[in-house]
PDB file of C-alpha atoms and ligand atoms in Angstrom:
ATOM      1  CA  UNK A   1      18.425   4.045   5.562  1.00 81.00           C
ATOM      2  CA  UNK A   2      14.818   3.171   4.841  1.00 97.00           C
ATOM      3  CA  UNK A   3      14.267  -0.587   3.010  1.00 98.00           C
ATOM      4  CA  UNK A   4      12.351  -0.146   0.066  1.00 98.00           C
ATOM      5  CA  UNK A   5       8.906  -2.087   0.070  1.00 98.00           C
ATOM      6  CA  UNK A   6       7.206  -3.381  -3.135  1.00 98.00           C
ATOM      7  CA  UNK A   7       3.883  -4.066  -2.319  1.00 98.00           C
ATOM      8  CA  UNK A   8       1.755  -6.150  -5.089  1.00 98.00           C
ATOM      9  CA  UNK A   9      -2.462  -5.577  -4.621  1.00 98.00           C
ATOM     10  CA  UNK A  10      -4.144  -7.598  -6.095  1.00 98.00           C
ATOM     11  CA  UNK A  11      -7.246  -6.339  -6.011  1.00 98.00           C
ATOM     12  CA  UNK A  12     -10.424  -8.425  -6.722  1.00 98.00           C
ATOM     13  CA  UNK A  13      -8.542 -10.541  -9.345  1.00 98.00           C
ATOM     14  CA  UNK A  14      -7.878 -14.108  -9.055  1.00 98.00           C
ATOM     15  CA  UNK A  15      -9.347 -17.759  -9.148  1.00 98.00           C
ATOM     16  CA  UNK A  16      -7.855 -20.640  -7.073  1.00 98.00           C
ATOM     17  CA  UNK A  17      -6.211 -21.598 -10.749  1.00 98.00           C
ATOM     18  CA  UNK A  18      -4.745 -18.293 -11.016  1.00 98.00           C
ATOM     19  CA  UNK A  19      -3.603 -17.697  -8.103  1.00 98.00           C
ATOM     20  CA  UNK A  20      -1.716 -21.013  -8.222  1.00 98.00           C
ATOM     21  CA  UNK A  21       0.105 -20.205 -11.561  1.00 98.00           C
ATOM     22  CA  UNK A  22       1.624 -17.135  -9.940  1.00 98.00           C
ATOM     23  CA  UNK A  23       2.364 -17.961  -6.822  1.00 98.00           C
ATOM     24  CA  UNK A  24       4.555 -20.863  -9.372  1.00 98.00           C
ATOM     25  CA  UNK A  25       5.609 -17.682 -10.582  1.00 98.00           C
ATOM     26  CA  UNK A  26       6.589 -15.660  -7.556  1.00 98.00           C
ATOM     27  CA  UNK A  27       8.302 -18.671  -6.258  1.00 98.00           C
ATOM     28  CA  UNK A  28      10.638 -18.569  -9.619  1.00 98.00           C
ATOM     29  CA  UNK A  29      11.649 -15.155  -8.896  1.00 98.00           C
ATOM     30  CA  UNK A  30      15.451 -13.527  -8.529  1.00 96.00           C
ATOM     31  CA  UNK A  31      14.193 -10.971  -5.838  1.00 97.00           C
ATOM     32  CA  UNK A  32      16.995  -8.622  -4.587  1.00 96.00           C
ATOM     33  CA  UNK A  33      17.732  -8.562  -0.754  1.00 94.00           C
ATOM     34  CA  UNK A  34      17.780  -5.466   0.165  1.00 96.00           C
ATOM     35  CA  UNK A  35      13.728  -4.711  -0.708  1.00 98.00           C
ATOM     36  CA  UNK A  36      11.156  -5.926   1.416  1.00 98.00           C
ATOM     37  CA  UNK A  37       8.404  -7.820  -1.100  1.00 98.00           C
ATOM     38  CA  UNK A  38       4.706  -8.169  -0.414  1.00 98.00           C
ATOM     39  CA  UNK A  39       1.772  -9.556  -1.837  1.00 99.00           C
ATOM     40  CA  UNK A  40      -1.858  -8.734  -0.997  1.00 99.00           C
ATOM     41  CA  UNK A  41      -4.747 -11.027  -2.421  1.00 98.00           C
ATOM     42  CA  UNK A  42      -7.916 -11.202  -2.068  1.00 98.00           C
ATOM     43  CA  UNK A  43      -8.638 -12.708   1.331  1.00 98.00           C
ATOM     44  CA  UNK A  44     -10.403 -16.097  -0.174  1.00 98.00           C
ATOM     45  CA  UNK A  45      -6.862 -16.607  -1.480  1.00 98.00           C
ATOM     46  CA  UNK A  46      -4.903 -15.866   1.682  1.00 98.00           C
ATOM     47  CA  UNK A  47      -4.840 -19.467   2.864  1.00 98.00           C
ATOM     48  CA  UNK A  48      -3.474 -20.601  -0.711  1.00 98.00           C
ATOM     49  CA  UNK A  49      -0.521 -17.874  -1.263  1.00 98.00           C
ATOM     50  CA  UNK A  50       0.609 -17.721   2.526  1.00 98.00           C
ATOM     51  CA  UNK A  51       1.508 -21.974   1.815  1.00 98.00           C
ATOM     52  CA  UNK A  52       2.265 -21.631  -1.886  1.00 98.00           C
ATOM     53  CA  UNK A  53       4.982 -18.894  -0.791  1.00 98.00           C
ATOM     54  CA  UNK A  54       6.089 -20.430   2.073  1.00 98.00           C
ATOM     55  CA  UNK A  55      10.121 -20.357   2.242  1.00 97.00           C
ATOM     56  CA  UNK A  56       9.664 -17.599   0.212  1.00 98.00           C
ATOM     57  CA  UNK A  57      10.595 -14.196   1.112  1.00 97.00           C
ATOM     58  CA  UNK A  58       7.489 -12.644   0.431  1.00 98.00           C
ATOM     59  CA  UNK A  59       5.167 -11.157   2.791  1.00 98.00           C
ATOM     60  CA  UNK A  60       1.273 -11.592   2.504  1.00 98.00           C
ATOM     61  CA  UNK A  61      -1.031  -9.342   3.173  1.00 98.00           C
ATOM     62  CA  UNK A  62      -4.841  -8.153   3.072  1.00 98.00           C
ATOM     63  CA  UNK A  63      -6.293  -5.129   0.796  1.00 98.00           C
ATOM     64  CA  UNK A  64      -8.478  -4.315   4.068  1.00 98.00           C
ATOM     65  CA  UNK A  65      -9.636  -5.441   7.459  1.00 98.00           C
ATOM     66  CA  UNK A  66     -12.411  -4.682  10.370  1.00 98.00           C
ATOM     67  CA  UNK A  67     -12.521  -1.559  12.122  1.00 98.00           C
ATOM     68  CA  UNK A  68     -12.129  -4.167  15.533  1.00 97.00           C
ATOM     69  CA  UNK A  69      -9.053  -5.818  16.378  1.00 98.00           C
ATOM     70  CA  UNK A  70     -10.737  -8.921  17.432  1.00 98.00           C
ATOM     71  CA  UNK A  71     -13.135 -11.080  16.108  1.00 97.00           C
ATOM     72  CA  UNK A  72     -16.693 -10.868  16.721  1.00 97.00           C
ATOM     73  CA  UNK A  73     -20.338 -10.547  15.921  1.00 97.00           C
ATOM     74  CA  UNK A  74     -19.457  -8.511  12.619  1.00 97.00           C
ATOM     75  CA  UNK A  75     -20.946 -10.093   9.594  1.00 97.00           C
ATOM     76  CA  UNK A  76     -19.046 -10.208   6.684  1.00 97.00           C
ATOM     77  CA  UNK A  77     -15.957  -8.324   7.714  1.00 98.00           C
ATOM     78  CA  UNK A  78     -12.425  -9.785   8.462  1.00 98.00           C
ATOM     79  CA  UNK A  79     -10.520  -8.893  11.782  1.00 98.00           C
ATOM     80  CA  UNK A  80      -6.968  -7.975  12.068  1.00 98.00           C
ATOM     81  CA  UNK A  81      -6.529 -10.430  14.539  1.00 98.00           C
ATOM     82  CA  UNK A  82      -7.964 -13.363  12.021  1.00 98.00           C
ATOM     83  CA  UNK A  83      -5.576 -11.589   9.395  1.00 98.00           C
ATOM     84  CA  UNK A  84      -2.400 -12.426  11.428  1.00 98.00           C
ATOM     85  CA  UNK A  85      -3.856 -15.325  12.558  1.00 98.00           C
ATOM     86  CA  UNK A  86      -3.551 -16.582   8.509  1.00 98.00           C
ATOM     87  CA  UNK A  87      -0.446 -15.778   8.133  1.00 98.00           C
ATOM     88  CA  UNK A  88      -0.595 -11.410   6.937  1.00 98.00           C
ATOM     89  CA  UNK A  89       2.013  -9.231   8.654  1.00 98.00           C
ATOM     90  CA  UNK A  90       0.688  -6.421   6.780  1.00 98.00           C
ATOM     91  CA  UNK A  91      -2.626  -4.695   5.537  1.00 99.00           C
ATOM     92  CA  UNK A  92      -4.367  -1.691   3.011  1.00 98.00           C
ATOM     93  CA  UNK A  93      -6.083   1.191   4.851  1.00 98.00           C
ATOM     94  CA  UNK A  94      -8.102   3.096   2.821  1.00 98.00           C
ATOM     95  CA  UNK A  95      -7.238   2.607  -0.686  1.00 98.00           C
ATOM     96  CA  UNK A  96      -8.655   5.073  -3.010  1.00 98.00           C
ATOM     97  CA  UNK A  97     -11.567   2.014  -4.295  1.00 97.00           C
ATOM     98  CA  UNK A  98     -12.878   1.533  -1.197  1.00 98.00           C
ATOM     99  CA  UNK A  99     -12.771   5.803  -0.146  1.00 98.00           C
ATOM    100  CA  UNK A 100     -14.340   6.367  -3.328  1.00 97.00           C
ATOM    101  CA  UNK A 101     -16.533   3.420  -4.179  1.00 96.00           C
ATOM    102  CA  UNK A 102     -17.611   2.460  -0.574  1.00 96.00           C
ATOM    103  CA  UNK A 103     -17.037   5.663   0.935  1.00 97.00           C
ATOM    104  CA  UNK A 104     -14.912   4.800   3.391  1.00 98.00           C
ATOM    105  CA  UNK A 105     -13.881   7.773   5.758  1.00 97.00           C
ATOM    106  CA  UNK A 106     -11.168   9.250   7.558  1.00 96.00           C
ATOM    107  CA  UNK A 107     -12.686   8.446  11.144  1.00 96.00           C
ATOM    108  CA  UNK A 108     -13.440   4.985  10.029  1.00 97.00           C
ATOM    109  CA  UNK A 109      -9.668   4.157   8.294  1.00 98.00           C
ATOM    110  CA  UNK A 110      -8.053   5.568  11.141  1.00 98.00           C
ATOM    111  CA  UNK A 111      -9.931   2.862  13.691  1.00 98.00           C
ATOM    112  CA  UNK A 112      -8.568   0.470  11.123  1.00 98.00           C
ATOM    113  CA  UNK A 113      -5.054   2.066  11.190  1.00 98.00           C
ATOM    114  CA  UNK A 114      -5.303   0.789  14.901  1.00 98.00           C
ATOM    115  CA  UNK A 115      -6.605  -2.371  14.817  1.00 98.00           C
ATOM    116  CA  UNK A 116      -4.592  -3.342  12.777  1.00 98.00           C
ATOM    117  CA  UNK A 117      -1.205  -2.482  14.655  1.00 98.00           C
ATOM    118  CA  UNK A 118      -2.540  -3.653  17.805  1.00 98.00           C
ATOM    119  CA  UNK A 119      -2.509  -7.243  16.066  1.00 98.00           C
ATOM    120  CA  UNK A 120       0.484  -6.655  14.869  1.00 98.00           C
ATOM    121  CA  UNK A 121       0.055  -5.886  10.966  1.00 98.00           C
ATOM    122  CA  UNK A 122       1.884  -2.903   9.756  1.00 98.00           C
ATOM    123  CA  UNK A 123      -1.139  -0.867   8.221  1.00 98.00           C
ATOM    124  CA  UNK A 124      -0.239   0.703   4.541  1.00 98.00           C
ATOM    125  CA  UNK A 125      -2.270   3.880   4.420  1.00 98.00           C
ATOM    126  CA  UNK A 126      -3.030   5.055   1.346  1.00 98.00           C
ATOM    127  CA  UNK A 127      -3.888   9.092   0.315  1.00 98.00           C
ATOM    128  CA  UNK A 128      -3.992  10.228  -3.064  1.00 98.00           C
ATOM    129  CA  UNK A 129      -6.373  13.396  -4.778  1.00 98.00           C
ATOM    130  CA  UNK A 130      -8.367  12.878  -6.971  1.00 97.00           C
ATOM    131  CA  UNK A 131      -7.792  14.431 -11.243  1.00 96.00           C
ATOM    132  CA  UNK A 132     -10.505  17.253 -10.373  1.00 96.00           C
ATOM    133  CA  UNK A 133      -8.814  17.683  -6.447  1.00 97.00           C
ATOM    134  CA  UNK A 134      -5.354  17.842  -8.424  1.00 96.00           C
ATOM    135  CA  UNK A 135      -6.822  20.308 -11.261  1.00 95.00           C
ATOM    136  CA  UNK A 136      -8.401  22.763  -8.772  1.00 97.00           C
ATOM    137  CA  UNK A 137      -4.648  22.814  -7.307  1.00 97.00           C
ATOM    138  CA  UNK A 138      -5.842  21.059  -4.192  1.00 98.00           C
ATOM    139  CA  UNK A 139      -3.207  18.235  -3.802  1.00 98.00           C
ATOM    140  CA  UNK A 140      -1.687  19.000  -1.266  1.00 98.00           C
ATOM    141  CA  UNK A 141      -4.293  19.633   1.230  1.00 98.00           C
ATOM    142  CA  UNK A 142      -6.078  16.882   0.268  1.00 98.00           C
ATOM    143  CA  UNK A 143      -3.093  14.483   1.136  1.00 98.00           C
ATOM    144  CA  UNK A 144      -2.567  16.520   4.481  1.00 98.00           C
ATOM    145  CA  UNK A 145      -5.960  15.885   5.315  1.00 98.00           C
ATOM    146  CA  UNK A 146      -6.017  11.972   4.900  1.00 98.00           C
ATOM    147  CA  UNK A 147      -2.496  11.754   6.845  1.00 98.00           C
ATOM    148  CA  UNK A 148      -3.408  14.667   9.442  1.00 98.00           C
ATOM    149  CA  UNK A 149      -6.760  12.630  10.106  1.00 98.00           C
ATOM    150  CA  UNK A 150      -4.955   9.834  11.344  1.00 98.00           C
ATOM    151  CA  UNK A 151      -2.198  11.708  12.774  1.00 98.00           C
ATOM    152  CA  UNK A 152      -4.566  14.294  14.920  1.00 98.00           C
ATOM    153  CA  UNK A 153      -6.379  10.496  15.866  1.00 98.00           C
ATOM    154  CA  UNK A 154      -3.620   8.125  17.273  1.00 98.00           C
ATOM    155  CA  UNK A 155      -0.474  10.605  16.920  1.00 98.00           C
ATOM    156  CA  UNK A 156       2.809  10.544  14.969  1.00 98.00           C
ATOM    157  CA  UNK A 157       4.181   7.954  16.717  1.00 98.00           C
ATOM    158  CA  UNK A 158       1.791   5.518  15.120  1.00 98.00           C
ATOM    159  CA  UNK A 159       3.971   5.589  12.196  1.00 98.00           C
ATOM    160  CA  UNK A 160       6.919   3.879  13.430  1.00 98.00           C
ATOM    161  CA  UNK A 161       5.345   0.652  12.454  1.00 98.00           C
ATOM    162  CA  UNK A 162       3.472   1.923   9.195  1.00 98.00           C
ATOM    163  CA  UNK A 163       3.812   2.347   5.993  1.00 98.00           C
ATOM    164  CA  UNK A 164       2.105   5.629   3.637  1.00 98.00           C
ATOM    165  CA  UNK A 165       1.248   4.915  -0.031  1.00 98.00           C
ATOM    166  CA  UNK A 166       0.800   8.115  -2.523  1.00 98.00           C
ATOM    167  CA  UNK A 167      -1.477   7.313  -4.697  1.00 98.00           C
ATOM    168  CA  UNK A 168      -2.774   9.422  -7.131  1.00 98.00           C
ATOM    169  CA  UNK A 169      -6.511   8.620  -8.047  1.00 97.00           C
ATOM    170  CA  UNK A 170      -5.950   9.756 -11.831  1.00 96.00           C
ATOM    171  CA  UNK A 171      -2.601   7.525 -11.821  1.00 95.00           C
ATOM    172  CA  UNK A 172      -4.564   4.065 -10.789  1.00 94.00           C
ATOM    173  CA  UNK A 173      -5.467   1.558 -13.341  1.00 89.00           C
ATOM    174  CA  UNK A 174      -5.288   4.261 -16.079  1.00 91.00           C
ATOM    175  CA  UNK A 175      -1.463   3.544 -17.558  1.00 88.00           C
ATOM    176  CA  UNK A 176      -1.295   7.937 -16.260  1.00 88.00           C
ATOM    177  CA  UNK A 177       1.947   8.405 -14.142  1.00 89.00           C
ATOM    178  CA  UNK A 178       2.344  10.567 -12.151  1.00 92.00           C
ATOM    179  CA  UNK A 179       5.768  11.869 -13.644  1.00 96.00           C
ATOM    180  CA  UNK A 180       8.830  11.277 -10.982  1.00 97.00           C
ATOM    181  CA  UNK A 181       8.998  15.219 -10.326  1.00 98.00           C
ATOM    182  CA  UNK A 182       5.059  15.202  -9.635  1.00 97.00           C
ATOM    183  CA  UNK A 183       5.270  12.396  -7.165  1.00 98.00           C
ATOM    184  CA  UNK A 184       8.244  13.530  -5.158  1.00 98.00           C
ATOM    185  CA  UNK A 185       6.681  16.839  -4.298  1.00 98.00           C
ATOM    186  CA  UNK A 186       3.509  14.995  -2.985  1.00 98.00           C
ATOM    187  CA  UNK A 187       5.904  12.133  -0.824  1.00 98.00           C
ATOM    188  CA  UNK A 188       7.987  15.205   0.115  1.00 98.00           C
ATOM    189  CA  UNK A 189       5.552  17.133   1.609  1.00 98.00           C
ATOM    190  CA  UNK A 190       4.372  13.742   3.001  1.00 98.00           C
ATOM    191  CA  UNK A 191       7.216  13.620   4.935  1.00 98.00           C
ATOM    192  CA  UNK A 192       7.431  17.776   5.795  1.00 98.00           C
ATOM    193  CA  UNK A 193       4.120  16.513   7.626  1.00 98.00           C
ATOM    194  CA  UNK A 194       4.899  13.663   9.475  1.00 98.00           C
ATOM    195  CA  UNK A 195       8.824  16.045  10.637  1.00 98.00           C
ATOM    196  CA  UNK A 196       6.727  18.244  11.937  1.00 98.00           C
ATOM    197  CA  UNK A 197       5.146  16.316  14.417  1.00 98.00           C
ATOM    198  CA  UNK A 198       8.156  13.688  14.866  1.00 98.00           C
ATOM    199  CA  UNK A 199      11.486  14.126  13.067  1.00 98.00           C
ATOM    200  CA  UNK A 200      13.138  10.687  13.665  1.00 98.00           C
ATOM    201  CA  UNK A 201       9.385   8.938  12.616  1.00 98.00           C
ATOM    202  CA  UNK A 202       9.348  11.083   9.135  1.00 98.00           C
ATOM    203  CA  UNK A 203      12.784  10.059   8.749  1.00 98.00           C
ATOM    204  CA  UNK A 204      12.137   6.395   8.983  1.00 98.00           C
ATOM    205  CA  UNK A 205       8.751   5.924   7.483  1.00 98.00           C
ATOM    206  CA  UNK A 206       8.445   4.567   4.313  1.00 98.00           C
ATOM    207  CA  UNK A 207       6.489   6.305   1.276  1.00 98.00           C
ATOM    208  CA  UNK A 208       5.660   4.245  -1.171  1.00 98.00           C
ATOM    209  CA  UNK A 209       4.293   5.393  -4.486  1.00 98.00           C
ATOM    210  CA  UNK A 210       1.232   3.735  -6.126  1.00 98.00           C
ATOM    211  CA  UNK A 211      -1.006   4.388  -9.624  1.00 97.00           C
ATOM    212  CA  UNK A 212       0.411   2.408 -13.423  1.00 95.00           C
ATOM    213  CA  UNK A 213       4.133   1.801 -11.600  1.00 97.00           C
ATOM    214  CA  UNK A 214       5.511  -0.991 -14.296  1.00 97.00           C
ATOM    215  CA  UNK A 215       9.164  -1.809 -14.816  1.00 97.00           C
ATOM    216  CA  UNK A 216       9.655   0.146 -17.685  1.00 97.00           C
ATOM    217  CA  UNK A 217       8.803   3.687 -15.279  1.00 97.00           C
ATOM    218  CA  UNK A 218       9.954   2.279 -11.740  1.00 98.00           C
ATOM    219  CA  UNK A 219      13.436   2.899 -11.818  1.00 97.00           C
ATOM    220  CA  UNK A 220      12.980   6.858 -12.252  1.00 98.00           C
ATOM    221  CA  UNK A 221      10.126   6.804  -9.890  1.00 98.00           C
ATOM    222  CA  UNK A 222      11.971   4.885  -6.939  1.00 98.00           C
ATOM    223  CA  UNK A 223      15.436   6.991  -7.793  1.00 97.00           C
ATOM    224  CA  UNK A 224      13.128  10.211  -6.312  1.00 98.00           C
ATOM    225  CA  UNK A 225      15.008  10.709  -2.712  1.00 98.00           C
ATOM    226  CA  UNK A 226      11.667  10.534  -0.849  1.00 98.00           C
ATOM    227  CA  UNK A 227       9.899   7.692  -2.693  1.00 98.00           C
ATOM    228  CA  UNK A 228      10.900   4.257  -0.992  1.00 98.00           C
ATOM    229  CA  UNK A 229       8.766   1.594  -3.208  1.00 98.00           C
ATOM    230  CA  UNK A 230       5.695   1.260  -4.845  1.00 98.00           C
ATOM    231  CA  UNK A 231       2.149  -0.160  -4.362  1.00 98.00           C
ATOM    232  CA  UNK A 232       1.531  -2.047  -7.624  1.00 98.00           C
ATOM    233  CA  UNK A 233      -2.097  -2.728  -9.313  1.00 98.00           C
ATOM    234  CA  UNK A 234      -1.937  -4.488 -12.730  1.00 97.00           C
ATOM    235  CA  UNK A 235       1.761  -5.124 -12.986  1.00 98.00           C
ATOM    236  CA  UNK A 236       1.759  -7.363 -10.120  1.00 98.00           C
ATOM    237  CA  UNK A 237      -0.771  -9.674 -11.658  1.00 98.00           C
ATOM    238  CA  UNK A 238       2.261 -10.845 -13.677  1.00 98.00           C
ATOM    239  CA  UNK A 239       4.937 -12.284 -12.063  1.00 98.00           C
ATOM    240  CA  UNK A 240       8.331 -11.503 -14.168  1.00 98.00           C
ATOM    241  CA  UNK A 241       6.802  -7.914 -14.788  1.00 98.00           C
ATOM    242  CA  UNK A 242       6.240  -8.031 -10.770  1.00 98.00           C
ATOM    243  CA  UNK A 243      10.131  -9.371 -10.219  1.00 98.00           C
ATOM    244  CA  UNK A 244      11.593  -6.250 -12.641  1.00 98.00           C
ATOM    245  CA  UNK A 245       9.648  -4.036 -10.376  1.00 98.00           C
ATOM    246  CA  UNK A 246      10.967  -5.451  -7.005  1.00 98.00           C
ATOM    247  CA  UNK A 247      14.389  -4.838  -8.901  1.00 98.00           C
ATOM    248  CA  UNK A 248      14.185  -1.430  -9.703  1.00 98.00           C
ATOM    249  CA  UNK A 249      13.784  -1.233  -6.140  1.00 98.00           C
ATOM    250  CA  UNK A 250      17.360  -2.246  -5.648  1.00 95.00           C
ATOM    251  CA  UNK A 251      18.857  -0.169  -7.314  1.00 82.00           C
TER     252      UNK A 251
HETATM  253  P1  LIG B 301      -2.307   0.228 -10.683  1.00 51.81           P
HETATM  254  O1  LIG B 301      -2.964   0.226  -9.222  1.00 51.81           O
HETATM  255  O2  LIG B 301      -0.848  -0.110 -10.510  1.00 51.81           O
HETATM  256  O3  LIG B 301      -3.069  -0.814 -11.449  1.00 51.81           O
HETATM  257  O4  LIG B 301      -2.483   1.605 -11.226  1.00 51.81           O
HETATM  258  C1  LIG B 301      -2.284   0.685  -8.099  1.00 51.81           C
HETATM  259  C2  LIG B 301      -3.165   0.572  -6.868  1.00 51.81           C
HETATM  260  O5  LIG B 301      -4.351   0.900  -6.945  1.00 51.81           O
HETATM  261  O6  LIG B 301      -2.702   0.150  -5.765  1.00 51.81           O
END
């Protein structure tokens, strides 16, 4: 049985004022026990959630991290190692933003990928087309690519301790959903990917889904048999709407 994960990013939102009303938020939470809860802020806010949360069950985690493990001449870039050393058991790799806007690529997220497990985080990659990959009937192939990237780089077995997030470009920050049957082909063939290489890793690893999850559309998306969470945008910037997410999750 694979633990669903509910993953909140947080993006570049936030002030210290902010953050501090819903971390008193999180805290206030019914969460169920049988889903594994995240949070990734910004990293200026690290520090502040990792003690506001502490006795919490909620992991923290970072929305990205340096291509080296440890830390180093490297200016303006964060290490895995520092990462863990704050408190984060658990990090973004390649999140459509920083593909897209920064142009991060496939060589570069998969050094991440390991940098960050040898530190110990659990890396969350993320793959997703884009609307004009999905129009041109390319979705598949695209999402092979970003997983087979990685795979073909540090092998299957690097996803015993990882985590894949689906998320569809046209889906993020755009209230568009990709509708429950639409995402379970994409996690499906996620998985058909991962079997073939390693049946007992596909079997394990989790697949979350990502791109305008709130609770009033999670429960149909996590009911999907290959779809074990979500990676949430906006809705996790609220707290209760955050909570009735992590719920859905336990059903
Ligand atoms: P969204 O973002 O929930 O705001 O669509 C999801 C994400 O980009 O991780």
């Amino acid at each position: 049985m694979r633990r669903p994960l509910v993953a909140g990013n947080w993006k570049m939102h936030g002030t210290r004022a902010s953050v501090a009303e819903l971390i008193k938020g999180l805290r206030q939470l019914a969460l169920p026990s049988g889903v594994e809860v995240a949070v990734l802020p910004p990293c200026l806010y690290i520090n502040q959630v990792v003690t506001g949360l502490e006795g919490k069950a909620i992991a923290v985690g970072a929305q990205n991290c340096a291509v080296e493990p440890m830390q180093g001449a490297l200016t303006g870039e964060i290490s895995p190692s520092q990462l863990a050393d704050a408190g984060c058991s658990l990090v973004l790799v390649g999140h459509s933003e920083r593909r897209l806007v920064l142009g991060e690529r496939d060589d570069v997220l998969s050094r991440k990928f390991a940098a960050a497990q040898s530190c110990g985080l659990v890396p969350l990659l993320c793959v997703g087309e884009t609307l004009e990959q999905r129009q041109a009937g390319r979705t598949l192939e695209v999402v092979a690519g970003q997983l087979g990237s990685v795979i073909e780089e540090l092998g299957a077995g690097a996803f015993a301790k990882a985590v894949v997030a689906y998320e569809p470009v046209w889906a993020i920050g755009t209230g568009l959903t990709a509708t429950p049957q639409q995402a379970q082909e994409v996690h499906a063939a996620i998985r058909a990917q991962l079997s073939a290489e390693n049946a007992e890793i596909a079997r394990g690893v989790r697949i979350l889904y990502g791109g305008s999850v709130k609770a009033a559309n999670a429960v149909e998306l996590f009911g999907m048999p290959d779809i074990d969470g979500g990676l949430i945008g906006g809705a996790s910037l609220n707290a209760d709407e955050f909570g009735a997410i992590c719920r859905a999750a336990g059903n």
